mmCIF file with all atom_site columns, C-alpha atoms and ligand atoms in Angstrom:
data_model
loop_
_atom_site.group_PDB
_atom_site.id
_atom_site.type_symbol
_atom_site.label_atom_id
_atom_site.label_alt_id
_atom_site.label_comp_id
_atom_site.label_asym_id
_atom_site.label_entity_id
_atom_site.label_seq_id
_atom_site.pdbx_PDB_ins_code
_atom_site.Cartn_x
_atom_site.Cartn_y
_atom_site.Cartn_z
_atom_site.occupancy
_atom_site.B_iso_or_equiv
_atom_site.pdbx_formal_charge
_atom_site.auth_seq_id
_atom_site.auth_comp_id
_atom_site.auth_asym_id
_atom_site.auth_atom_id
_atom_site.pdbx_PDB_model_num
ATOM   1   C  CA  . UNK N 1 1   ? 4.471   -12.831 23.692  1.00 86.00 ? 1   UNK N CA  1
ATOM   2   C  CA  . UNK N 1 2   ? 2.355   -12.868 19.992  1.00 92.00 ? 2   UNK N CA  1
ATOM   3   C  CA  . UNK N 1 3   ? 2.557   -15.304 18.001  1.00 96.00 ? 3   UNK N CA  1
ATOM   4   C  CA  . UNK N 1 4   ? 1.381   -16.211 14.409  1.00 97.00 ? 4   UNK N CA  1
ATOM   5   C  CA  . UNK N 1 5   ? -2.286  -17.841 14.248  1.00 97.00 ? 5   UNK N CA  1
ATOM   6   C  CA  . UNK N 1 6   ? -2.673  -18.667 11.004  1.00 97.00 ? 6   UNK N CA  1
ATOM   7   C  CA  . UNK N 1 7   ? -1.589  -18.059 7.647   1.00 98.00 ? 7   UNK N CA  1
ATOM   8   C  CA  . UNK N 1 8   ? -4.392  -15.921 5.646   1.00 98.00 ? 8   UNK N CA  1
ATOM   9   C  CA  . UNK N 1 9   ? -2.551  -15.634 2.505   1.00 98.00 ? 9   UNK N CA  1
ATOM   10  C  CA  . UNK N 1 10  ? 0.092   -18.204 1.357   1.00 98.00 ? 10  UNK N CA  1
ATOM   11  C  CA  . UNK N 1 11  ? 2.683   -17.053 -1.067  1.00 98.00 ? 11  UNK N CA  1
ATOM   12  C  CA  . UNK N 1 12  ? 0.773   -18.757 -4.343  1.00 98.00 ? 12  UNK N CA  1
ATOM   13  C  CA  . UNK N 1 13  ? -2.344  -16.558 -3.680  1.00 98.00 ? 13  UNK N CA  1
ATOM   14  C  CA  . UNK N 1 14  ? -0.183  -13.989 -2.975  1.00 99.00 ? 14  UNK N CA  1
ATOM   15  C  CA  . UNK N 1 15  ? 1.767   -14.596 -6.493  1.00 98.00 ? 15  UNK N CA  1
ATOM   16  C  CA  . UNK N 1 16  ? -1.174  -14.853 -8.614  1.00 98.00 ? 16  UNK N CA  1
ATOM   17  C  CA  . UNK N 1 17  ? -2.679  -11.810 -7.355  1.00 99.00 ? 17  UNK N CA  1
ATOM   18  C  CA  . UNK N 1 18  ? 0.254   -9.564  -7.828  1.00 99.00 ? 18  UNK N CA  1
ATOM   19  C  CA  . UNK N 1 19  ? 0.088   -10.627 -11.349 1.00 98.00 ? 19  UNK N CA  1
ATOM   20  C  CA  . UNK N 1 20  ? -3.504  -10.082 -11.630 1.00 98.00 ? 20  UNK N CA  1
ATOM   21  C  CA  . UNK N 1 21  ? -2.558  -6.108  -10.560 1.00 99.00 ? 21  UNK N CA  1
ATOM   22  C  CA  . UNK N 1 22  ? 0.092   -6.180  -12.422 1.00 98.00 ? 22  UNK N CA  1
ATOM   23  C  CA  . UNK N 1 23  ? -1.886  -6.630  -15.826 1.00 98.00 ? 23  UNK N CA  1
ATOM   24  C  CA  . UNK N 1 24  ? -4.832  -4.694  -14.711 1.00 98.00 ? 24  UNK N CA  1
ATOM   25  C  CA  . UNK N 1 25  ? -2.228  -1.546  -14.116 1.00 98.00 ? 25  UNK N CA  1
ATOM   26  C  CA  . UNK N 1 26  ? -0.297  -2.471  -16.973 1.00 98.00 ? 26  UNK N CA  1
ATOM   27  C  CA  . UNK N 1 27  ? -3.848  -1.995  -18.807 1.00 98.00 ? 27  UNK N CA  1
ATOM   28  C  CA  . UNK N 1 28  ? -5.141  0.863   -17.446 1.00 98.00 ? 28  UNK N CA  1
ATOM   29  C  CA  . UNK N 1 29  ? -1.556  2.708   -17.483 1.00 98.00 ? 29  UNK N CA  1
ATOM   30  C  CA  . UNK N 1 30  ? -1.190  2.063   -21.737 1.00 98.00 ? 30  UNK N CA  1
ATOM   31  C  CA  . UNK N 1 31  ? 0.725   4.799   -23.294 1.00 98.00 ? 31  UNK N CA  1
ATOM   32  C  CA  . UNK N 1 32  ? 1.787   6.454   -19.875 1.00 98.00 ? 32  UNK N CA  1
ATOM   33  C  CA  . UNK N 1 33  ? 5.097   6.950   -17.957 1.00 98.00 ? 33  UNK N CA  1
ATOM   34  C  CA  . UNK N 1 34  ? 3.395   7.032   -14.382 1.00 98.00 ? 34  UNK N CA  1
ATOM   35  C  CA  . UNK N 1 35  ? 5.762   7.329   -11.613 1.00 98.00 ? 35  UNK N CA  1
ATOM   36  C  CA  . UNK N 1 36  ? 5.051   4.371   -9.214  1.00 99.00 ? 36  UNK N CA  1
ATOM   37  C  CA  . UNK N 1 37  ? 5.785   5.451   -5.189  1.00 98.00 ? 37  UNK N CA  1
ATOM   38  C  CA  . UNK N 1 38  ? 6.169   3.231   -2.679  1.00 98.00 ? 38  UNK N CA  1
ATOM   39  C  CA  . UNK N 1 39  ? 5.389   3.807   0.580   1.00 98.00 ? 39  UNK N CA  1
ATOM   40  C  CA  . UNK N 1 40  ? 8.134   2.644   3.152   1.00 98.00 ? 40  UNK N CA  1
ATOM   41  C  CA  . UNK N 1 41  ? 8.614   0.316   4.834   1.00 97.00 ? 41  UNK N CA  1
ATOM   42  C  CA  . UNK N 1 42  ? 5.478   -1.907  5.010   1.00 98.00 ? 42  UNK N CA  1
ATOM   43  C  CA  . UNK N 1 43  ? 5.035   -1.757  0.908   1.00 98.00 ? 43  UNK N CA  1
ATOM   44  C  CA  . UNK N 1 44  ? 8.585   -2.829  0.139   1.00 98.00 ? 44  UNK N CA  1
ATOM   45  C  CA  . UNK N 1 45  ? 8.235   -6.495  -0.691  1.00 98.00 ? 45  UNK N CA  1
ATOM   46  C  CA  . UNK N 1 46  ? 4.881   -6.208  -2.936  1.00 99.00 ? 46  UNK N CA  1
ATOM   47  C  CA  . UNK N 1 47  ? 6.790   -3.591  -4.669  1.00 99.00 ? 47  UNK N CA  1
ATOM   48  C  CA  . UNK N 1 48  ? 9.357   -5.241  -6.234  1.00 98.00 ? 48  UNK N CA  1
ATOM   49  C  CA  . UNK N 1 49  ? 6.943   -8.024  -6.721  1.00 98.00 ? 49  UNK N CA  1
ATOM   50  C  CA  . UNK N 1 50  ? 4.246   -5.944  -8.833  1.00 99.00 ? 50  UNK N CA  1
ATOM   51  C  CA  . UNK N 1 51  ? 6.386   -3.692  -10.388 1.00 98.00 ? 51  UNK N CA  1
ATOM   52  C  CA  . UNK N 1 52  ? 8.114   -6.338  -12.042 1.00 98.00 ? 52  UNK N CA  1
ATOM   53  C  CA  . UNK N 1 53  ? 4.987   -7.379  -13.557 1.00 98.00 ? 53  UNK N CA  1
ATOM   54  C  CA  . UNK N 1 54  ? 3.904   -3.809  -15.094 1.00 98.00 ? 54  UNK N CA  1
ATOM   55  C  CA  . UNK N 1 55  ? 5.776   -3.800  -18.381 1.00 98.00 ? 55  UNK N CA  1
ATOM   56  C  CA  . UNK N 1 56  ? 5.634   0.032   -18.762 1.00 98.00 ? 56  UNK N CA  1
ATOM   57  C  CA  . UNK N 1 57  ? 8.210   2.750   -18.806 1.00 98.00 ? 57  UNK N CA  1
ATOM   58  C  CA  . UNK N 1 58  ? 7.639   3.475   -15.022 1.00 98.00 ? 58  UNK N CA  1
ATOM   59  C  CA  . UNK N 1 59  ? 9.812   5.715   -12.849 1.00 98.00 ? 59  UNK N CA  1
ATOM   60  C  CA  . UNK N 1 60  ? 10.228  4.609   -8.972  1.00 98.00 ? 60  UNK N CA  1
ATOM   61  C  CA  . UNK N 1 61  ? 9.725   6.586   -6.540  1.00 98.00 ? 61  UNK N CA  1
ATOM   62  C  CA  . UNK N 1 62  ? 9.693   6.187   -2.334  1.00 98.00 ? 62  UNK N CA  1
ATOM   63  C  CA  . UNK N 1 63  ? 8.049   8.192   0.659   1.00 98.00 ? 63  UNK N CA  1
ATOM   64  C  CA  . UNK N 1 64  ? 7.718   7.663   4.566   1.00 97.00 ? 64  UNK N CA  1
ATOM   65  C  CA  . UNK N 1 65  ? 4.635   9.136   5.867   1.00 94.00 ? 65  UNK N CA  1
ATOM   66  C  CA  . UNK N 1 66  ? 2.762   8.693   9.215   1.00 86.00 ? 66  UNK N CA  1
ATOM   67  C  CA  . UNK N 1 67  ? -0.787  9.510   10.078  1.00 74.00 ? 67  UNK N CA  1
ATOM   68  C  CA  . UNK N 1 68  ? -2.209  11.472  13.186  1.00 64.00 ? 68  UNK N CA  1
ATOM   69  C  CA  . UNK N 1 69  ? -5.301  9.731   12.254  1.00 49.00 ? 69  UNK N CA  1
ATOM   70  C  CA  . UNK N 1 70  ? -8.109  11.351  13.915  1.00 47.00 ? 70  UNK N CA  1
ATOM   71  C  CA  . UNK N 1 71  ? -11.456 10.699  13.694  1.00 41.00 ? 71  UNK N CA  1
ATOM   72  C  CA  . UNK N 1 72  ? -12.514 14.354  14.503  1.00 41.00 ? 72  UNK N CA  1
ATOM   73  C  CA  . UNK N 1 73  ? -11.279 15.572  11.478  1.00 42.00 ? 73  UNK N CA  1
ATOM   74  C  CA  . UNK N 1 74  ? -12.572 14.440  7.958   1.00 40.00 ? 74  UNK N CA  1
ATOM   75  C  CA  . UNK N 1 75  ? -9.482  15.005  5.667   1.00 50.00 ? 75  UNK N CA  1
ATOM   76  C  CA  . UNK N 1 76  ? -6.935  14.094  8.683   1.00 54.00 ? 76  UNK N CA  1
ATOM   77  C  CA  . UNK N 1 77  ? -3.399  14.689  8.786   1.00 75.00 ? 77  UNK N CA  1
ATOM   78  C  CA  . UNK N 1 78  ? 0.140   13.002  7.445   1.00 84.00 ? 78  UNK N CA  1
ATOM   79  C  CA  . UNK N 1 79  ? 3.475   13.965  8.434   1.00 89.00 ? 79  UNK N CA  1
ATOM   80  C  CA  . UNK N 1 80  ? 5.896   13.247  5.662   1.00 93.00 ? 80  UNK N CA  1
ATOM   81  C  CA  . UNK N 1 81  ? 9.200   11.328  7.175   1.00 95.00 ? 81  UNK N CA  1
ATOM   82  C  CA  . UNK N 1 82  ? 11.039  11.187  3.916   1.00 97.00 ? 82  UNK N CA  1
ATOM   83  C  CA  . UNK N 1 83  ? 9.793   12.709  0.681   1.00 97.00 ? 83  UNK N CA  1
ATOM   84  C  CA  . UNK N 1 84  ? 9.714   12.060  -2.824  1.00 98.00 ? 84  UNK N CA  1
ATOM   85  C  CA  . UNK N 1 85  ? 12.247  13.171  -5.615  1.00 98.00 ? 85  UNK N CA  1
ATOM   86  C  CA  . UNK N 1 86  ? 10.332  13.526  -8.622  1.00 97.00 ? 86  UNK N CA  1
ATOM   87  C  CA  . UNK N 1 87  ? 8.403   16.875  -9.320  1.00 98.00 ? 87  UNK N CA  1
ATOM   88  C  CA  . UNK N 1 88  ? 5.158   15.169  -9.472  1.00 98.00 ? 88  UNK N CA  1
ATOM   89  C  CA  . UNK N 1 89  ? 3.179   18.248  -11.600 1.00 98.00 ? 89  UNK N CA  1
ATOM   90  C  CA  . UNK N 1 90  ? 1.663   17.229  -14.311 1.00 98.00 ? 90  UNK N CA  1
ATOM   91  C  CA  . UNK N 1 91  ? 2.671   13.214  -13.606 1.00 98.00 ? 91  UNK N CA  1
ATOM   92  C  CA  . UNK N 1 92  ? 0.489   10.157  -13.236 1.00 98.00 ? 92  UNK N CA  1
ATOM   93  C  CA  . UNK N 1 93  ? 1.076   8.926   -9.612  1.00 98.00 ? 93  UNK N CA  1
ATOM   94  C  CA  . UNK N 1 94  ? 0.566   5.460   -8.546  1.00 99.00 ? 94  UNK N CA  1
ATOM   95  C  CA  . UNK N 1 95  ? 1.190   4.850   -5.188  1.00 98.00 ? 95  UNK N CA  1
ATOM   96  C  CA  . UNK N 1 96  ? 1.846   1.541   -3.309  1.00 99.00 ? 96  UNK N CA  1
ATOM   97  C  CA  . UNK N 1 97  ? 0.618   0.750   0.020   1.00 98.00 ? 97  UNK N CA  1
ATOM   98  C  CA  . UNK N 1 98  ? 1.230   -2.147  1.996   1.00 98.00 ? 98  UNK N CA  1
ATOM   99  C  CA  . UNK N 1 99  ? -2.583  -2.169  3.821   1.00 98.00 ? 99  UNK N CA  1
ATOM   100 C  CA  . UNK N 1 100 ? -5.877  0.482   4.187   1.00 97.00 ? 100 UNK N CA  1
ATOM   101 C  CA  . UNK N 1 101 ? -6.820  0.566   7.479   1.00 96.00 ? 101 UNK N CA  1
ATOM   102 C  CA  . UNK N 1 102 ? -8.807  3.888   8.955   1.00 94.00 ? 102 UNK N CA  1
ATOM   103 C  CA  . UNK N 1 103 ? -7.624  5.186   5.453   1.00 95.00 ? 103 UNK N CA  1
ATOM   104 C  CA  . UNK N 1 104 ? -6.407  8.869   7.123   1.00 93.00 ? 104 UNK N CA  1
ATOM   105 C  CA  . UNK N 1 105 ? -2.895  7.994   5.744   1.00 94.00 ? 105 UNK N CA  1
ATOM   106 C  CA  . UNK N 1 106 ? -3.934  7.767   1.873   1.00 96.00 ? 106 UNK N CA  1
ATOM   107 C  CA  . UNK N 1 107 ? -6.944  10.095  2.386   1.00 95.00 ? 107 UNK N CA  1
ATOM   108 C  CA  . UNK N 1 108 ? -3.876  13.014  3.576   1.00 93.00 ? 108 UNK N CA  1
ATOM   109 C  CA  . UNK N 1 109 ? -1.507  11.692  0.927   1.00 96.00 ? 109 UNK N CA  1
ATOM   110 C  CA  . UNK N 1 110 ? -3.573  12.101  -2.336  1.00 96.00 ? 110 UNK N CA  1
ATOM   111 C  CA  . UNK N 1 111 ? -5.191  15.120  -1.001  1.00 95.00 ? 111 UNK N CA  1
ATOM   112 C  CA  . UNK N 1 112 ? -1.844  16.569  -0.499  1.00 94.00 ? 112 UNK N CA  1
ATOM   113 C  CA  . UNK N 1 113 ? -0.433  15.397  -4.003  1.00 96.00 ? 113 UNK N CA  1
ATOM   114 C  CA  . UNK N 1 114 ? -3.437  16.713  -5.762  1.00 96.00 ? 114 UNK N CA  1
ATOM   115 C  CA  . UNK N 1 115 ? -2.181  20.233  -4.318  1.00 95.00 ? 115 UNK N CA  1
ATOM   116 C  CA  . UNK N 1 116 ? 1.433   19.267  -5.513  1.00 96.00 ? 116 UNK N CA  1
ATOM   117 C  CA  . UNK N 1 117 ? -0.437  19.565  -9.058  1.00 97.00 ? 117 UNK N CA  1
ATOM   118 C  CA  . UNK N 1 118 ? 0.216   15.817  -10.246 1.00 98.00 ? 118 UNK N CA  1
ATOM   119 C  CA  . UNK N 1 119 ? -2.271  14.641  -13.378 1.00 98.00 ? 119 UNK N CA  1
ATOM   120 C  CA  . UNK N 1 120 ? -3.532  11.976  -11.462 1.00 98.00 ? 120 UNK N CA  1
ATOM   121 C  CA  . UNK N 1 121 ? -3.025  9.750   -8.619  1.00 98.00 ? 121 UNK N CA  1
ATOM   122 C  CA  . UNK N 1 122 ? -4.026  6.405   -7.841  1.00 98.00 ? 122 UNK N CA  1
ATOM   123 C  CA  . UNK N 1 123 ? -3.327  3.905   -4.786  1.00 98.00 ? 123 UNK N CA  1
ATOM   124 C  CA  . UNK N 1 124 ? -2.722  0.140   -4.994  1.00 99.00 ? 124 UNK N CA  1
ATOM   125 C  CA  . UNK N 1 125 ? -3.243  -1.241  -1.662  1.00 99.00 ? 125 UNK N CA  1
ATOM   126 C  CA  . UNK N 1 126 ? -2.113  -4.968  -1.235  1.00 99.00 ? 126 UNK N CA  1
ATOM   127 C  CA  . UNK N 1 127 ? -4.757  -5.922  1.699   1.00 98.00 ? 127 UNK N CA  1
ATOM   128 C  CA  . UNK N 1 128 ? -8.007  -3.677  2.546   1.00 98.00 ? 128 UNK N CA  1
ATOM   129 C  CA  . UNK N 1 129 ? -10.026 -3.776  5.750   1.00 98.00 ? 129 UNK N CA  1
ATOM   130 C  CA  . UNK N 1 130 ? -12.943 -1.961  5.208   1.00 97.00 ? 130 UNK N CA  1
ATOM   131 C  CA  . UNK N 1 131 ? -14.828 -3.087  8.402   1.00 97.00 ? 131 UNK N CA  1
ATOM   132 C  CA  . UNK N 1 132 ? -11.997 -0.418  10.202  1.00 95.00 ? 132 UNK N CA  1
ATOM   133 C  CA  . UNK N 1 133 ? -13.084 3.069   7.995   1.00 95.00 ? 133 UNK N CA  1
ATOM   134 C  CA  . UNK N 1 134 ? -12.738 6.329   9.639   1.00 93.00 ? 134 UNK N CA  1
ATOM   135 C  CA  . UNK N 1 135 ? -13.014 8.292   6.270   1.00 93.00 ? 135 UNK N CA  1
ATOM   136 C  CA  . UNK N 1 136 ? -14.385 7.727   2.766   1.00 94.00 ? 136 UNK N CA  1
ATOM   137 C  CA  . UNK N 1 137 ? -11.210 6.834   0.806   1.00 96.00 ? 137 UNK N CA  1
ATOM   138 C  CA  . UNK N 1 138 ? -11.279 3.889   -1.061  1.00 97.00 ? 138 UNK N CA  1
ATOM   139 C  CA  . UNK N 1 139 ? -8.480  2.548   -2.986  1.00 98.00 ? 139 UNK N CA  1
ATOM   140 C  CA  . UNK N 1 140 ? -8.273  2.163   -6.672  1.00 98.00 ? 140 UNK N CA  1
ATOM   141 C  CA  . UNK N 1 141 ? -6.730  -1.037  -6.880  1.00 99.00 ? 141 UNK N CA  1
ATOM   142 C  CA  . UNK N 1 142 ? -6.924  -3.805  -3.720  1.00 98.00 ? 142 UNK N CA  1
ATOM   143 C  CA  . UNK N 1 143 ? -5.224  -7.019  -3.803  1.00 98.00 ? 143 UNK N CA  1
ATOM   144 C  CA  . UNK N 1 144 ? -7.449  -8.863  -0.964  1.00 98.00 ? 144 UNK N CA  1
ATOM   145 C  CA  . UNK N 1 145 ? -9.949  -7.587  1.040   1.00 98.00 ? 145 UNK N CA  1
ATOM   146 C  CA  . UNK N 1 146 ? -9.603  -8.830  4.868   1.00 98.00 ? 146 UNK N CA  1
ATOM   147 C  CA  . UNK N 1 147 ? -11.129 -9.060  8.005   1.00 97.00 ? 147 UNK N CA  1
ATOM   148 C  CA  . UNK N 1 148 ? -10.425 -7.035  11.107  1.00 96.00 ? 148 UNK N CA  1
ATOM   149 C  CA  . UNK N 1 149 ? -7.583  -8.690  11.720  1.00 96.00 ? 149 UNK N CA  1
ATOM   150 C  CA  . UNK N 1 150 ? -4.001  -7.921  12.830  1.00 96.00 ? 150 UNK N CA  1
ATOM   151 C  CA  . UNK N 1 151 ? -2.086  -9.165  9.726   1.00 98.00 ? 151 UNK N CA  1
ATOM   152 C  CA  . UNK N 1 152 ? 2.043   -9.323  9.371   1.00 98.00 ? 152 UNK N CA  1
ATOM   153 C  CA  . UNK N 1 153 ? 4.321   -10.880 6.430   1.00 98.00 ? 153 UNK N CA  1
ATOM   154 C  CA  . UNK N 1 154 ? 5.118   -9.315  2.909   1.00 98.00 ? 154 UNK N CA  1
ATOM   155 C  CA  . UNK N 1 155 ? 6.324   -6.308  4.563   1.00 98.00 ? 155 UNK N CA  1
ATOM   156 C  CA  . UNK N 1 156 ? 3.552   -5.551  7.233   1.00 98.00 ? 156 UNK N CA  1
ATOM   157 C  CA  . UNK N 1 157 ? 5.016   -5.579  10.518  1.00 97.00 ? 157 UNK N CA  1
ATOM   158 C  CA  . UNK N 1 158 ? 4.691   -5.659  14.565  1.00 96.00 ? 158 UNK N CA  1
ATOM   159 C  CA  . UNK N 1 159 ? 7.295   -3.670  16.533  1.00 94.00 ? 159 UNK N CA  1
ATOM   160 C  CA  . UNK N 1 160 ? 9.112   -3.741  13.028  1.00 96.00 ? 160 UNK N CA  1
ATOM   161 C  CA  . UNK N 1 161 ? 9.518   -7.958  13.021  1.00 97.00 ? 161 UNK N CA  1
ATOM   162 C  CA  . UNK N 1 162 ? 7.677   -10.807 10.394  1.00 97.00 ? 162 UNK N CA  1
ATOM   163 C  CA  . UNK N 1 163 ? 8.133   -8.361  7.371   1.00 98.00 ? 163 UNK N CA  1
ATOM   164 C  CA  . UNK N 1 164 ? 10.551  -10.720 5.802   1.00 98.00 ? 164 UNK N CA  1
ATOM   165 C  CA  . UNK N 1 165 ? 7.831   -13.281 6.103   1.00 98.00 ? 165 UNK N CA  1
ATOM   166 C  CA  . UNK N 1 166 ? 7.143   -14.686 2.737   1.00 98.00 ? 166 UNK N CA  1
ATOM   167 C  CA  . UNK N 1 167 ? 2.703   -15.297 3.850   1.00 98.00 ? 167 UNK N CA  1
ATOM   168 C  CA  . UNK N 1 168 ? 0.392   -13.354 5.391   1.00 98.00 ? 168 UNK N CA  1
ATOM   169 C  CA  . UNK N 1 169 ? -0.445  -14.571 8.427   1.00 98.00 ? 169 UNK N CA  1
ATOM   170 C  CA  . UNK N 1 170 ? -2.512  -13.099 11.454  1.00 98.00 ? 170 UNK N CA  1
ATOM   171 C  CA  . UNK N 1 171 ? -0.793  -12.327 14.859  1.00 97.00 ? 171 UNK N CA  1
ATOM   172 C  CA  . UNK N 1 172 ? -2.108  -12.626 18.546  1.00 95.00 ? 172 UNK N CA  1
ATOM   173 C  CA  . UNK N 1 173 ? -1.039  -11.097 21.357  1.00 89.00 ? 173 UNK N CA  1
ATOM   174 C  CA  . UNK N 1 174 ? -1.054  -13.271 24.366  1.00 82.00 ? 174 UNK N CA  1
HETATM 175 P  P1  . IMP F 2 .   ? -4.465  3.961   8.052   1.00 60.46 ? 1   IMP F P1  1
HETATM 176 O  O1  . IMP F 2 .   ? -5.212  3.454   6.854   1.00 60.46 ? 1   IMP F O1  1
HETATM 177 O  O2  . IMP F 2 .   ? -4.199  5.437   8.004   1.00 60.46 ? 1   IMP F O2  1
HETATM 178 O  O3  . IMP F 2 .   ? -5.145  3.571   9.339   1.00 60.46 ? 1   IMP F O3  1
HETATM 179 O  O4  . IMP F 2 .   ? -3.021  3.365   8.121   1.00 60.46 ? 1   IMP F O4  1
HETATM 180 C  C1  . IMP F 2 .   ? -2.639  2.182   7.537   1.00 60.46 ? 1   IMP F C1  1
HETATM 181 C  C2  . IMP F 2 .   ? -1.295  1.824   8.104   1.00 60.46 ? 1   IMP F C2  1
HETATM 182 O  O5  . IMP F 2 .   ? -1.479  1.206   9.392   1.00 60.46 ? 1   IMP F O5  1
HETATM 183 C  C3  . IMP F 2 .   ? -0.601  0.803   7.248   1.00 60.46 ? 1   IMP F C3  1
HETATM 184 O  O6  . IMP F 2 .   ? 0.249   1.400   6.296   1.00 60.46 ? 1   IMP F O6  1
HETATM 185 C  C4  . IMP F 2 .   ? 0.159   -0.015  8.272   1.00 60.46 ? 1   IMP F C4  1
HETATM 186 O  O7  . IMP F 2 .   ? 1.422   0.579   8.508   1.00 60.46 ? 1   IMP F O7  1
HETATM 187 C  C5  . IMP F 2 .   ? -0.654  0.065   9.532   1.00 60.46 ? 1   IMP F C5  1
HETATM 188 N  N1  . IMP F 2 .   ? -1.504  -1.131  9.726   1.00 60.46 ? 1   IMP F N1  1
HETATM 189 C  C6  . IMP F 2 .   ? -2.857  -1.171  9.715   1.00 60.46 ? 1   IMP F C6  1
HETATM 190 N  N2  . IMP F 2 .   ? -3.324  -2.411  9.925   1.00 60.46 ? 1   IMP F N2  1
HETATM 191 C  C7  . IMP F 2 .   ? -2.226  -3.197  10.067  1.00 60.46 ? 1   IMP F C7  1
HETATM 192 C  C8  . IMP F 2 .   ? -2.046  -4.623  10.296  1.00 60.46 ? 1   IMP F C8  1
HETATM 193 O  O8  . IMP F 2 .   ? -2.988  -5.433  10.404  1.00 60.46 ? 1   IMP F O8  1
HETATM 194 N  N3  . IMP F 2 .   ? -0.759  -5.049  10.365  1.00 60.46 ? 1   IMP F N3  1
HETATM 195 C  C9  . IMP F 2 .   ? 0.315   -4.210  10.241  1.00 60.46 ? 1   IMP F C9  1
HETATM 196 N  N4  . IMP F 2 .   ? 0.197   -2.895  10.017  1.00 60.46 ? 1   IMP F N4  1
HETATM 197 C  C10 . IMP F 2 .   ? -1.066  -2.384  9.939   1.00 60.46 ? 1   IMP F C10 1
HETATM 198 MG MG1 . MG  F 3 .   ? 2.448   1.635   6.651   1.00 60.46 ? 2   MG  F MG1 1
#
């Protein structure tokens, strides 16, 4: 059975830095009508939790997407489960993303909205592990960088369970 080891991030830290992104996007986004796209499921919760601090004419958006992450090929490869509805040409893109592991699955995505002709695209990532890397992609906006750790709460999950989890907290597997 696993079993939750700690709790990395309580919900305080996780409240004040969902703000912090908040006003840094809000900032950087002045003036624009990006569309915001989450990426299901794992990004749900931190969703409604930052956009609700961006006090911009945003549009929502959602996507499924799953990586054959490889590390033989550079760009790798996503398979989109559920698309977008917006027309993205021409449109500021911010996507959501619950966590950046290898980083094949946002390294596929923006490469393959870039194509779709959008203005610009940016990815806010709540947690970062940078220690796990397979390709260059780095994402624009991180909430907390963490160790190589297997993390669940706030919409990350195991087997699909602890998303509703209101903490981050790291799971073992015994
Ligand atoms: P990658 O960056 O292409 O390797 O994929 C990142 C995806 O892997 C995330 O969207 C999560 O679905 C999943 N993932 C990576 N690390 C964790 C973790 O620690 N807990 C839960 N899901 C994870
Ligand atoms: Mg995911």
């Amino acid at each position: 059975m696993e079993r939750i080891t700690k709790v990395l991030i309580d919900e305080e830290k996780i409240a004040k830095r969902v703000a912090e992104l908040g006003a840094q996007i809000e900032k950087d986004y002045e003036g624009k009508e990006p569309i915001v796209v989450a990426i299901l499921k794992g990004s749900i919760i931190f969703y409604g939790d930052l956009v609700r601090k961006i006090k911009l004419p945003i549009r929502f958006d959602t996507m499924a997407v799953s990586s054959y992450g490889s590390g033989m090929s550079s760009s790798g490869n996503v398979k989109i489960k559920k698309d977008m509805s917006h027309d993205i040409c021409d449109k500021d893109v911010l996507i959501i993303e619950d966590i950046i592991d290898s980083g094949n699955t946002m390294k596929s995505l923006t490469a393959l909205l870039e194509h779709r002709g959008a203005k610009s695209i940016r990815v806010c990532a709540f947690l970062d592990k940078p220690s796990r890397r397979q390709t260059d992609f780095e994402a624009d906006y991180i909430g907390y960088s963490i160790p190589d750790e297997f993390v669940v709460g706030y919409g990350l999950d195991y087997d699909e369970k602890y998303r509703n989890l209101p903490y981050i907290g790291v799971l073992e597997l015994s």
